[in-house]
Short mmCIF file of C-alpha atoms and ligand atoms in Angstrom, two decimals:
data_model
loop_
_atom_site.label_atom_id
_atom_site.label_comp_id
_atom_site.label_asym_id
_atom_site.label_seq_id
_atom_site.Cartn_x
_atom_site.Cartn_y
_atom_site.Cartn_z
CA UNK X 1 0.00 0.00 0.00
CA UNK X 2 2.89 2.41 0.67
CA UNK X 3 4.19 1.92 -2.65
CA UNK X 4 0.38 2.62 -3.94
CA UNK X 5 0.88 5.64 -1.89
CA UNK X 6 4.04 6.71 -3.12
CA UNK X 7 2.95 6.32 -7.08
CA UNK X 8 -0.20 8.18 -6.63
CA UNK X 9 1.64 10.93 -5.34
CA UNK X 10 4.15 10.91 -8.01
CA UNK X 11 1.48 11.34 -9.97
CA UNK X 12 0.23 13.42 -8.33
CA UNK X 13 2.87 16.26 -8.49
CA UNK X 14 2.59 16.26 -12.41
CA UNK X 15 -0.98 17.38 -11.82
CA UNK X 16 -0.45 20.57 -9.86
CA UNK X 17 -0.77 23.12 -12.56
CA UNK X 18 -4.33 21.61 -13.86
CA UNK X 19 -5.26 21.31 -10.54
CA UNK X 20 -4.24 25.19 -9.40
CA UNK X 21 -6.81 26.31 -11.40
CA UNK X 22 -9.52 25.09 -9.18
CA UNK X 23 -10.88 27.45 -6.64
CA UNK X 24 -10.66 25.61 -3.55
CA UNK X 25 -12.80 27.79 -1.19
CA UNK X 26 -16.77 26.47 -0.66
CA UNK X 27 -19.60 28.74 -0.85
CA UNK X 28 -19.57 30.20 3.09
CA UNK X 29 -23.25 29.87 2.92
CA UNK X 30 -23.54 26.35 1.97
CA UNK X 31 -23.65 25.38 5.58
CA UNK X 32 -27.27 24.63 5.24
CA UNK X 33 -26.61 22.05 2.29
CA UNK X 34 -24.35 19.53 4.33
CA UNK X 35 -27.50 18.58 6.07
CA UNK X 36 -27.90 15.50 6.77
CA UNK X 37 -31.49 13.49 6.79
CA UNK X 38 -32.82 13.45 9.69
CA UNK X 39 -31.75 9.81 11.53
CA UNK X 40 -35.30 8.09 11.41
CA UNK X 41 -34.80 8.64 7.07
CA UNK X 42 -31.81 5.86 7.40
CA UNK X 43 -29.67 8.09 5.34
CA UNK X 44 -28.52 7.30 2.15
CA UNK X 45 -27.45 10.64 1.26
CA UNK X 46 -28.00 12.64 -1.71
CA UNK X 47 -29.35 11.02 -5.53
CA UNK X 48 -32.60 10.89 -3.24
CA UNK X 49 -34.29 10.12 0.00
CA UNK X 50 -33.28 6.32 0.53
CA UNK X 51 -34.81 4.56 3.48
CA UNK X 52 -33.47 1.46 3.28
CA UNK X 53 -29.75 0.08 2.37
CA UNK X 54 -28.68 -1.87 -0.31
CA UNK X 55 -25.99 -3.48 2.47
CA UNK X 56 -24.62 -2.54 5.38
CA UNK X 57 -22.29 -4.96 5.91
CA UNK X 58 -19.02 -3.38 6.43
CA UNK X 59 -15.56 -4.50 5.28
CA UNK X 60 -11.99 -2.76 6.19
CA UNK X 61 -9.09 -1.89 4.59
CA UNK X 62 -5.92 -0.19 6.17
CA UNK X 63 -5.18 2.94 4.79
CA UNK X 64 -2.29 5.38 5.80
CA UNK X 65 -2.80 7.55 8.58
CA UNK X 66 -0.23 10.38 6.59
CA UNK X 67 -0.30 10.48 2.90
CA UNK X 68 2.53 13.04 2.96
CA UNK X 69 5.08 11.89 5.10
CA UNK X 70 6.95 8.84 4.09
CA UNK X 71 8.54 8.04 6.73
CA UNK X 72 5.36 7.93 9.05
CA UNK X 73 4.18 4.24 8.10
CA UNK X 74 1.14 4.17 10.92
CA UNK X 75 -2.09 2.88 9.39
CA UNK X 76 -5.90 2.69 10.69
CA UNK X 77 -8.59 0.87 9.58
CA UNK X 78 -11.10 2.43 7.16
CA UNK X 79 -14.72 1.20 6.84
CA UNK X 80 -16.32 0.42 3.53
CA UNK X 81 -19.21 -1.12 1.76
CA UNK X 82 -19.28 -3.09 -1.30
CA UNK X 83 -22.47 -3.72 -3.45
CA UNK X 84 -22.16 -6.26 -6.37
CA UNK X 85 -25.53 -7.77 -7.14
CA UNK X 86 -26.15 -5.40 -10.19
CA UNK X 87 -22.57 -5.71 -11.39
CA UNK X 88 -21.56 -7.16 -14.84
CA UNK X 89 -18.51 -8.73 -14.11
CA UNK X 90 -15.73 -8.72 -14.81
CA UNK X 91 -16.40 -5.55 -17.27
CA UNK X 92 -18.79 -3.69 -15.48
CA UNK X 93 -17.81 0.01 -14.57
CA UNK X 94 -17.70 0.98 -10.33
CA UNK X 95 -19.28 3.39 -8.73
CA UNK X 96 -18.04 5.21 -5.90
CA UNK X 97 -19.74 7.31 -3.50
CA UNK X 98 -18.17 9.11 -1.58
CA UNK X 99 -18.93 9.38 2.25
CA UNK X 100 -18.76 12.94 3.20
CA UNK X 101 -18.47 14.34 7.03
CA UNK X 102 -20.54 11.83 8.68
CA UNK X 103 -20.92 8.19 10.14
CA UNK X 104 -21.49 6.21 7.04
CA UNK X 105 -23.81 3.25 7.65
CA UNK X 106 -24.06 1.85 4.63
CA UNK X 107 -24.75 2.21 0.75
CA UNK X 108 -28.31 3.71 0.39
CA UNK X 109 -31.22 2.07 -1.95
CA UNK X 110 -31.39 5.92 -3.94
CA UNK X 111 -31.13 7.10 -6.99
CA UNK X 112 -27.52 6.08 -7.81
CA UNK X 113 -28.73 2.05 -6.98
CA UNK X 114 -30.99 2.53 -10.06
CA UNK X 115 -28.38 4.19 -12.35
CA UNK X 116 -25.68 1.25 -10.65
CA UNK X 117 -28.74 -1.50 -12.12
CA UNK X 118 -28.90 0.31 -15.55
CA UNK X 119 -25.07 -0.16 -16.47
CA UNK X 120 -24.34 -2.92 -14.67
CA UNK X 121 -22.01 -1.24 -12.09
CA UNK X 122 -20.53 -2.09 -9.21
CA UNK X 123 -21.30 -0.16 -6.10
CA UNK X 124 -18.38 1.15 -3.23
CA UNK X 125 -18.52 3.38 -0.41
CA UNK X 126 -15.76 3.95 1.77
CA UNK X 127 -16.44 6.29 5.27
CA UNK X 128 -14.59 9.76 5.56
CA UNK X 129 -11.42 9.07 7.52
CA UNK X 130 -12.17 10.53 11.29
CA UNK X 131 -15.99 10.08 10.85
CA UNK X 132 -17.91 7.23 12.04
CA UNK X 133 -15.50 4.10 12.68
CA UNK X 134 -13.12 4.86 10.61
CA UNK X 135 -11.23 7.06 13.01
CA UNK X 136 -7.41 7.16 13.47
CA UNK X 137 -7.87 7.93 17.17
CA UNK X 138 -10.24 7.81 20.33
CA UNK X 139 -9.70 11.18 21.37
CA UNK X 140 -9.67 14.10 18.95
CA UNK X 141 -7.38 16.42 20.54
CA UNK X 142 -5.63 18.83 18.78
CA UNK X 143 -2.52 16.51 18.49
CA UNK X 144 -4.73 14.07 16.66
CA UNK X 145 -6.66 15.91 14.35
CA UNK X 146 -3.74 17.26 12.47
CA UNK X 147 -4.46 14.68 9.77
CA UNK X 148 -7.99 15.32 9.32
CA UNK X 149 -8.12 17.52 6.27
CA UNK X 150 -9.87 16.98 2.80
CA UNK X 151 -6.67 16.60 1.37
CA UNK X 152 -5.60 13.48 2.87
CA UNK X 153 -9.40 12.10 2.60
CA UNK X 154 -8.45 12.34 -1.58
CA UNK X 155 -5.49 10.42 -1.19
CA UNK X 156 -7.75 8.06 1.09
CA UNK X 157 -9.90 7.53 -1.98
CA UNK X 158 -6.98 6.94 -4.45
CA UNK X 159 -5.54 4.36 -1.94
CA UNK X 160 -9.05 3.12 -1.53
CA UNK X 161 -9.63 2.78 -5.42
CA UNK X 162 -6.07 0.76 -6.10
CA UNK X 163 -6.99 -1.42 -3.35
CA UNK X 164 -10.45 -2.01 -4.33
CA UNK X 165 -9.27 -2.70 -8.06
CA UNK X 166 -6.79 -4.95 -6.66
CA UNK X 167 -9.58 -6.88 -4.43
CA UNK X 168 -11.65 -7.27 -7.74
CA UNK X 169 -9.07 -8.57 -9.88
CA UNK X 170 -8.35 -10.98 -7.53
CA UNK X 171 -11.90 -11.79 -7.16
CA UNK X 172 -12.30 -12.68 -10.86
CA UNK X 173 -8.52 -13.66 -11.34
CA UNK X 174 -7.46 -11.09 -13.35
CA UNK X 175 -3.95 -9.17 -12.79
CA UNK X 176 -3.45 -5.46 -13.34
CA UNK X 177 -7.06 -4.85 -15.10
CA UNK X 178 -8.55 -1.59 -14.76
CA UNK X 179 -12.42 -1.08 -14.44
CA UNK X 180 -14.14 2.72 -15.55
CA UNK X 181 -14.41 4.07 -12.44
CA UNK X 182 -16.84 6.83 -11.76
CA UNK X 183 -16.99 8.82 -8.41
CA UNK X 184 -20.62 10.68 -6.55
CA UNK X 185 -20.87 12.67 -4.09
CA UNK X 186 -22.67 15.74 -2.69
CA UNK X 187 -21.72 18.64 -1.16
CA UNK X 188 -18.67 18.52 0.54
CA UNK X 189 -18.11 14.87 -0.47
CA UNK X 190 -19.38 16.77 -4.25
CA UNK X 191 -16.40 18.74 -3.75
CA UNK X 192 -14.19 15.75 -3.01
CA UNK X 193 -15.69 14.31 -6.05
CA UNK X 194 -14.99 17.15 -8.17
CA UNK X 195 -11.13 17.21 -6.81
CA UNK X 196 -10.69 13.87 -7.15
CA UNK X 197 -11.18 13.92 -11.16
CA UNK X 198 -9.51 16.83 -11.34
CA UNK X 199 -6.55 15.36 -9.24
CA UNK X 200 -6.30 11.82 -10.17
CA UNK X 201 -7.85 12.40 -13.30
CA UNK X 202 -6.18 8.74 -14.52
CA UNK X 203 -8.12 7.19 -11.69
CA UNK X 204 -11.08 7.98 -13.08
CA UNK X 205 -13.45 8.43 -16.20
CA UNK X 206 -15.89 11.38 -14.35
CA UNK X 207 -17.36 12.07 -11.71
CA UNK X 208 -20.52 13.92 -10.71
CA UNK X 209 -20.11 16.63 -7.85
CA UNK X 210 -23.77 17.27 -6.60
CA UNK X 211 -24.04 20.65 -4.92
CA UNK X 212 -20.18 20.37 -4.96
CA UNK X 213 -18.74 23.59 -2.21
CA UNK X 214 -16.06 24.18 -4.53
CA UNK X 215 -16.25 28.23 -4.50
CA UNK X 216 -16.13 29.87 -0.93
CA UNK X 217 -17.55 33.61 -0.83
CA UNK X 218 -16.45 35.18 1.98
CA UNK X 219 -19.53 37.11 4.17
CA UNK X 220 -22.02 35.15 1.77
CA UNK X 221 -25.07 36.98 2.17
CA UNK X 222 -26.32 35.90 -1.05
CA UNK X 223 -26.85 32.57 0.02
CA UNK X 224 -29.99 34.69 2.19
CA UNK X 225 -30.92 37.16 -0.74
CA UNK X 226 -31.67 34.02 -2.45
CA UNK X 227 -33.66 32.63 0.56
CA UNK X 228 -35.39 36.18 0.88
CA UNK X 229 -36.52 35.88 -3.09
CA UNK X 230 -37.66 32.19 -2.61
CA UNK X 231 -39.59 33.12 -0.05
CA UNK X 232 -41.52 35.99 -2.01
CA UNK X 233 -42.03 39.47 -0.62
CA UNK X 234 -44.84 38.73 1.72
CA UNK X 235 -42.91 35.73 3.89
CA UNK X 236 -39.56 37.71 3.29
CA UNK X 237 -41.03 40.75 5.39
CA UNK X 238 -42.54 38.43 7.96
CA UNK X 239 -39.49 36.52 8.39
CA UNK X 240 -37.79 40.06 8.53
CA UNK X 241 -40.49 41.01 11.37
CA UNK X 242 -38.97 38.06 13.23
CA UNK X 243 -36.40 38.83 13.04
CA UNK X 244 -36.26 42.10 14.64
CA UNK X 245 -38.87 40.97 17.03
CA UNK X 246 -36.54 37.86 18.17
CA UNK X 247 -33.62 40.81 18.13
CA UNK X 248 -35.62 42.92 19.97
CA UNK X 249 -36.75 40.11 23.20
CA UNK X 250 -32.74 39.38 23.23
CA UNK X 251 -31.48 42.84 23.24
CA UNK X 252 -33.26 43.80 26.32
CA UNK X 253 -31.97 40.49 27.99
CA UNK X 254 -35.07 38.72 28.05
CA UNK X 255 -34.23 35.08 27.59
CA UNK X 256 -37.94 33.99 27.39
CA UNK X 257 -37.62 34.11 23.65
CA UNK X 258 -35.24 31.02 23.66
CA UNK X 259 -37.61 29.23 26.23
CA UNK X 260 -40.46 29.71 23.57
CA UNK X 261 -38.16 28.00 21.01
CA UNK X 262 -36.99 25.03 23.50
CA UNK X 263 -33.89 26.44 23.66
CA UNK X 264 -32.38 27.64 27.04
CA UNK X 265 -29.86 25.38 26.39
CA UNK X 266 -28.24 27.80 24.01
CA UNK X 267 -26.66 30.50 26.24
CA UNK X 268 -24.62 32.55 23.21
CA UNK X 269 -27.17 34.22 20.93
CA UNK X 270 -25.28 33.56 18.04
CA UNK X 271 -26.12 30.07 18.74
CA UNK X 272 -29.13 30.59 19.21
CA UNK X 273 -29.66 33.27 15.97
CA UNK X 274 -28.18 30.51 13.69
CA UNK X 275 -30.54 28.20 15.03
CA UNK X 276 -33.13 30.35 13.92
CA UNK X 277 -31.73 31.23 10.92
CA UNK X 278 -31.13 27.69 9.71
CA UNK X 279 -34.73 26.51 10.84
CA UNK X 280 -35.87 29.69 8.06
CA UNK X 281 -34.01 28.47 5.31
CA UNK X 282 -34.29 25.06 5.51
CA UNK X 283 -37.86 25.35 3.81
CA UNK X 284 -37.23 26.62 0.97
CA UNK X 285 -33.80 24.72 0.72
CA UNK X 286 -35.33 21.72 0.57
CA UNK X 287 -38.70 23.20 -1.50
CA UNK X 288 -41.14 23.11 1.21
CA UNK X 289 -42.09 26.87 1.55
CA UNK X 290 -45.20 26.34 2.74
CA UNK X 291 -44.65 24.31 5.83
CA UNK X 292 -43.04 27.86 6.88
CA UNK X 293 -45.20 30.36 4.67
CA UNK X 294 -48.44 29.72 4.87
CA UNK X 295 -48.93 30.02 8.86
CA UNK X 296 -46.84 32.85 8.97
CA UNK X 297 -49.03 34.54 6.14
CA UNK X 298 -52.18 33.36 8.52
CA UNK X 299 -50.98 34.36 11.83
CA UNK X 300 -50.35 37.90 10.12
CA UNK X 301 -53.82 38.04 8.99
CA UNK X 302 -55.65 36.83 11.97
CA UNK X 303 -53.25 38.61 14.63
CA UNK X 304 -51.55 35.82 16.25
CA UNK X 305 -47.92 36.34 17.69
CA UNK X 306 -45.53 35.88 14.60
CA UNK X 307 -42.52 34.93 16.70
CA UNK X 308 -44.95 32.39 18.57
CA UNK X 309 -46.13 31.01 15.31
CA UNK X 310 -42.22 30.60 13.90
CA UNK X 311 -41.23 29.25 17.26
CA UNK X 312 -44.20 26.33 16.51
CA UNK X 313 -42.67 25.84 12.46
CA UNK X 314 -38.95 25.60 14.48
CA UNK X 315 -40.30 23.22 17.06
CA UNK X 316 -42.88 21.02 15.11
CA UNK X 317 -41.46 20.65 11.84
CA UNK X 318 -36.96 21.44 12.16
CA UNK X 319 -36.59 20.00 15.24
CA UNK X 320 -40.00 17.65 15.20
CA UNK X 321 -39.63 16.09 11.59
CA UNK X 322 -36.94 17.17 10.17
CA UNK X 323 -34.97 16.19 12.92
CA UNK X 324 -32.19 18.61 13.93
CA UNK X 325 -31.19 19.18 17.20
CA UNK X 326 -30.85 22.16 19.32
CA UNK X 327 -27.87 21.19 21.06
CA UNK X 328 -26.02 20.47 17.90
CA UNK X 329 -26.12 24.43 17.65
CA UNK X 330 -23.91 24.84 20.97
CA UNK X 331 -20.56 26.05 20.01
CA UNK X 332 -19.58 24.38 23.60
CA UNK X 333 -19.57 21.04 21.51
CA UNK X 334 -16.38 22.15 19.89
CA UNK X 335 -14.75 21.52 23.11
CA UNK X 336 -15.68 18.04 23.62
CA UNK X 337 -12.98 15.95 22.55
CA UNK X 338 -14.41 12.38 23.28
CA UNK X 339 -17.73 13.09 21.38
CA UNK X 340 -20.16 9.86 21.74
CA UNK X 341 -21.25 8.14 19.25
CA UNK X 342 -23.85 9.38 17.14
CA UNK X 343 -26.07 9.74 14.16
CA UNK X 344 -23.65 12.67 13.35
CA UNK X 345 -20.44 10.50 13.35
CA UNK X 346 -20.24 10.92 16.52
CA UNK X 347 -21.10 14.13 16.48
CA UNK X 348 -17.51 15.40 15.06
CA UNK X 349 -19.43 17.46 12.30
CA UNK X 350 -18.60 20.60 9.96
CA UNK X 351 -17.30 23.77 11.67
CA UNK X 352 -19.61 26.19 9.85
CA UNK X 353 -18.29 29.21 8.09
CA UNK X 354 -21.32 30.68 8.46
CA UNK X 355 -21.16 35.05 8.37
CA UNK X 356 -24.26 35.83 7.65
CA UNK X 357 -27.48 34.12 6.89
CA UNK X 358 -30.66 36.47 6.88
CA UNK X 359 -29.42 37.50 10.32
CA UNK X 360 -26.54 39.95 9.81
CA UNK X 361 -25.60 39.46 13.56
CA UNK X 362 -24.98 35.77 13.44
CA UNK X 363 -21.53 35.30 14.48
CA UNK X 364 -18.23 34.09 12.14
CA UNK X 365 -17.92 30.47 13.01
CA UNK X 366 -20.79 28.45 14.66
CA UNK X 367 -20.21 25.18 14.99
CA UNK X 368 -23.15 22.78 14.26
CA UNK X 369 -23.63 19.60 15.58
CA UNK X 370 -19.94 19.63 16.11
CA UNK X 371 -16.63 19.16 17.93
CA UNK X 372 -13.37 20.41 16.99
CA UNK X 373 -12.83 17.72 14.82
CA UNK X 374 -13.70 19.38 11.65
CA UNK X 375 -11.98 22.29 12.16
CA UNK X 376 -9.19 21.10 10.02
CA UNK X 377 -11.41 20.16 7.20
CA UNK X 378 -13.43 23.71 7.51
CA UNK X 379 -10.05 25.59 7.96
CA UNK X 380 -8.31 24.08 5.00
CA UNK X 381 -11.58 24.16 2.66
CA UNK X 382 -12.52 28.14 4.04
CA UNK X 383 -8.88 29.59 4.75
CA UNK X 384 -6.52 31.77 2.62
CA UNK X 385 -3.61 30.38 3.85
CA UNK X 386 -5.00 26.72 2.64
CA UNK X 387 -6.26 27.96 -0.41
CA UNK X 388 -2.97 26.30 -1.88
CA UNK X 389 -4.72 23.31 -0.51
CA UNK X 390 -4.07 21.44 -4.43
CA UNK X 391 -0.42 22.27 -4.96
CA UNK X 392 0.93 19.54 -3.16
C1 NAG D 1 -4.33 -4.83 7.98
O1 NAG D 1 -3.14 -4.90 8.71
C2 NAG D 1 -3.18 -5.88 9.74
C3 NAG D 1 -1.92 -5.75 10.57
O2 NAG D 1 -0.81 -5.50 9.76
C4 NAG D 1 -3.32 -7.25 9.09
O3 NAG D 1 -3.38 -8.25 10.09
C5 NAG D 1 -4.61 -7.29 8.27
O4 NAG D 1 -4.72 -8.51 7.58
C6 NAG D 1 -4.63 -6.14 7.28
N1 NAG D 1 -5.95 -6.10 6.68
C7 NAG D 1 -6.17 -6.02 5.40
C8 NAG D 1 -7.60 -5.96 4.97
O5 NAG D 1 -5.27 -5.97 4.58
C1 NAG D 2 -10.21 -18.08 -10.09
O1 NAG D 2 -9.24 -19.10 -10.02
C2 NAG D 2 -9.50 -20.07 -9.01
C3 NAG D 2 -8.32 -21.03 -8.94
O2 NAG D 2 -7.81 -21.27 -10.21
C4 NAG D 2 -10.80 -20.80 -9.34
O3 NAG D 2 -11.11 -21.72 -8.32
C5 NAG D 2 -11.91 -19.76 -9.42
O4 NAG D 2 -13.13 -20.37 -9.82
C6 NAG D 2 -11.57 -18.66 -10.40
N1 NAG D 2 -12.57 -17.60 -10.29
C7 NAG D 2 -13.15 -17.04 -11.32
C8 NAG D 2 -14.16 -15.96 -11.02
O5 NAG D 2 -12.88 -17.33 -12.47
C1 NAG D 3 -4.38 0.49 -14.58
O1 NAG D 3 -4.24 1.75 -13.94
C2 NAG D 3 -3.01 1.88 -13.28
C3 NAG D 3 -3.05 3.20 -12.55
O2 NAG D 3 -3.30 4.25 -13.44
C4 NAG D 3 -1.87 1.81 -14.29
O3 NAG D 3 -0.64 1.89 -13.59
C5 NAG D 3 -1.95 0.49 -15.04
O4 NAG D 3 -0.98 0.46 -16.05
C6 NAG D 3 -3.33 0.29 -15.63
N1 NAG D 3 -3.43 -1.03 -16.19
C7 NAG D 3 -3.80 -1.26 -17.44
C8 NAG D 3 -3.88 -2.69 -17.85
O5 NAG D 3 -4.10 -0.36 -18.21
C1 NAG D 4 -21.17 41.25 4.86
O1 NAG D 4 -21.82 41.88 3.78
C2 NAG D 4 -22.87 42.73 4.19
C3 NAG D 4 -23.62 43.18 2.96
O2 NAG D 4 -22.76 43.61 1.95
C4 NAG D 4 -22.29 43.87 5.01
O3 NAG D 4 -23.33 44.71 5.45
C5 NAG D 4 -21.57 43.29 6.20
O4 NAG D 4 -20.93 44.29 6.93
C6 NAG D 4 -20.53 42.25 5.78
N1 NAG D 4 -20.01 41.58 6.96
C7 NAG D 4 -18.74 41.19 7.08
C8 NAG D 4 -18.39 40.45 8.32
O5 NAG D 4 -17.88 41.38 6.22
C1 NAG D 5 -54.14 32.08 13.30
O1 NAG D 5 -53.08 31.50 12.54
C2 NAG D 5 -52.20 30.66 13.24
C3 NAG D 5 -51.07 30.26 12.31
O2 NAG D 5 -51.51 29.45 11.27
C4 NAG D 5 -52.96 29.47 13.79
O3 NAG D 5 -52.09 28.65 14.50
C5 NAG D 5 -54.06 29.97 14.69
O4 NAG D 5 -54.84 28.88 15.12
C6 NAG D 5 -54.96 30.99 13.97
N1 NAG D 5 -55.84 31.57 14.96
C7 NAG D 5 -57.11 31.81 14.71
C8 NAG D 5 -57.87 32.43 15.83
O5 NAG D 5 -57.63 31.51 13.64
#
């Protein structure tokens, strides 16, 4: 595997001009978009809401803790999933999706199953290194997380494809045989996907970035502009009223406003303000304006409280169906360094660059359903200093 290693990287270096020219910073505002289902819709990820799994029976490979230092030979184990019912063997292409920042349970009965049936492919999902059980380490200090980054999570999936290729081969007794491998993903695993062609373009024949972060805007606020003309002039200005109404309650100190949203729990009003503000745009993110819309159009005609009315959309249908949780807006989580287990991959989850949503006061960096362990991944996808992040 080292020597795997060592030729991708060759190769690697050869591709550094091509690969300059991609803008490595994600959209700030994209925050929203690395949603997860919520847990009870058994994930599956994007290409469509699966609810069940094509498998979930994992298999392991070691992969190298440090792509970049050859002397550092340390290894952990890596989960993955392999699908082959639909597969033409030996001929067949492979399809790999790509596990983004999140426990990855399996490979999900969605959209890409019925593309995988159509041509015959075969299906492979490895887990982001640091999420899920594929972590290095038990504790994610700072020591630890230094190789968390998105860069060494593309080498992961060149090591991963060799190995897999070699697994196959070997399967159907075959020596040095290369299937057409194509790579998924969505949102920051669409960015992977995007890098990866672009980076091991020979590893490859495409790839398909869905609502791939590949262009970070600093201070984002179209991201809510956009939000603000989805939701069409009349919910925009109610949403607005909230807004200063919320602002209002908080400004004079009285914390009752978090109570009526279930959420004492969040003691920093940025916290709190992005919980709001993610709750808004979440309906017309994922095209259900309505749910949000129509009862604050109704309590504006017939005079009920508009903050009490969003505080019932927040609490019935974000936290209540769509299934996020209040705590996973506590910026305390980034302390945690021995984060349970969890839906969230155990809870280490993207730090979001979030500057402004349709809140201008919502502060820089709230973490979301996080610890520090994506910190490295944020930094080096949102940072200046990383935006070299592809000239290896
Ligand atoms: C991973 O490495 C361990 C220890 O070197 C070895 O026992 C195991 O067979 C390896 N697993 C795979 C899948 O290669
Ligand atoms: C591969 O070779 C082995 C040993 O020669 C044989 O038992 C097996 O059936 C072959 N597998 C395939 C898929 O041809
Ligand atoms: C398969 O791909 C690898 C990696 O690019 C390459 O080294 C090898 O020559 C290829 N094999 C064939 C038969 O084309
Ligand atoms: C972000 O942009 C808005 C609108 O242009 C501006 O009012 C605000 O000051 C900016 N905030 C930061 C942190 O740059
Ligand atoms: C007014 O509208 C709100 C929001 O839809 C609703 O919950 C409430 O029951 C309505 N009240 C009356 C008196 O119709």
């Amino acid at each position: 595997m080292g020597s795997a290693s060592a030729r991708i990287a060759t190769a690697a270096v050869h591709l550094v001009t091509a690969a300059a020219i991609l803008l490595m910073l994600a959209r700030g505002g994209e925050a929203v978009s690395l949603w997860l289902p919520p847990p009870t819709a058994g994930g599956g990820g994007f290409l469509g809401g699966a609810d069940r799994y094509l498998t979930r029976e994992e298999h392991w490979m070691n992969q190298t803790l440090d792509h970049f230092n050859p002397t550092d030979h340390r290894q952990f184990k890596q989960r993955y999933y392999e699908f082959l019912d639909y597969y033409r063997a030996p001929n067949g292409p492979i399809f790999l999706y790509i596990c983004g920042e999140s426990t990855c349970n399996g490979i999900g009965n969605n959209y890409l199953a019925v593309v995988a049936k159509k041509f015959g492919a075969a299906l492979v999902s490895p887990e982001h290194r640091y999420y899920g059980k594929s972590s290095p380490f038990n504790s994610l200090t700072t020591e630890n997380l230094q190789f968390l980054s998105s860069k060494q999570a593309l080498f992961d999936l060149a090591v991963f494809r060799q190995y897999y290729q070699e697994t196959l081969n070997a399967k159907y007794n075959r020596s040095g045989a290369n299937s057409s491998w194509f790579v998924f993903g969505g949102s920051y695993a669409g960015a992977l996907s995007a890098w990866f062609r672009l980076k091991f373009p020979h590893l490859t024949c495409g790839s398909l970035a869905s609502s791939g972060v590949v262009l970070a805007v600093y201070n984002f606020t179209d991201f809510d502009k956009q939000i603000g003309i989805s939701a069409g002039p009349e919910c925009k200005a109610a949403l607005q009223e909230i807004t200063g109404l919320v602002d209002g309650q908080l400004q004079s100190g009285r914390n009752s406003v978090k109570e009526l949203f279930g959420a004492t729990k969040l003691e920093n009003d940025g916290d709190f303000l992005y919980l709001l503000a993610d709750a808004a745009a979440i309906a017309f993110q994922y095209g259900n304006p309505d749910v949000l819309c129509s009862p604050l159009a109704e309590a504006k005609k017939n005079g009920t409280d508009l903050v009490e009315t969003f505080a019932s959309y927040v609490k019935d249908y974000y936290i209540g169906k769509f299934g996020a949780s209040v705590a996973s807006y506590d910026q305390q989580y980034l302390k945690n360094t021995t984060p349970a287990e969890s839906y969230y991959g155990g809870t280490k989850f993207a730090v979001r660059l979030h500057i402004s949503r349709w809140h201008q006061k919502t502060i820089v960096f709230v973490p979301q359903r996080s610890t520090r362990g994506t910190i490295w991944t944020c930094a080096e996808m949102f940072s200046a200093k990383e935006s070299t992040l592809m000239s290896l």
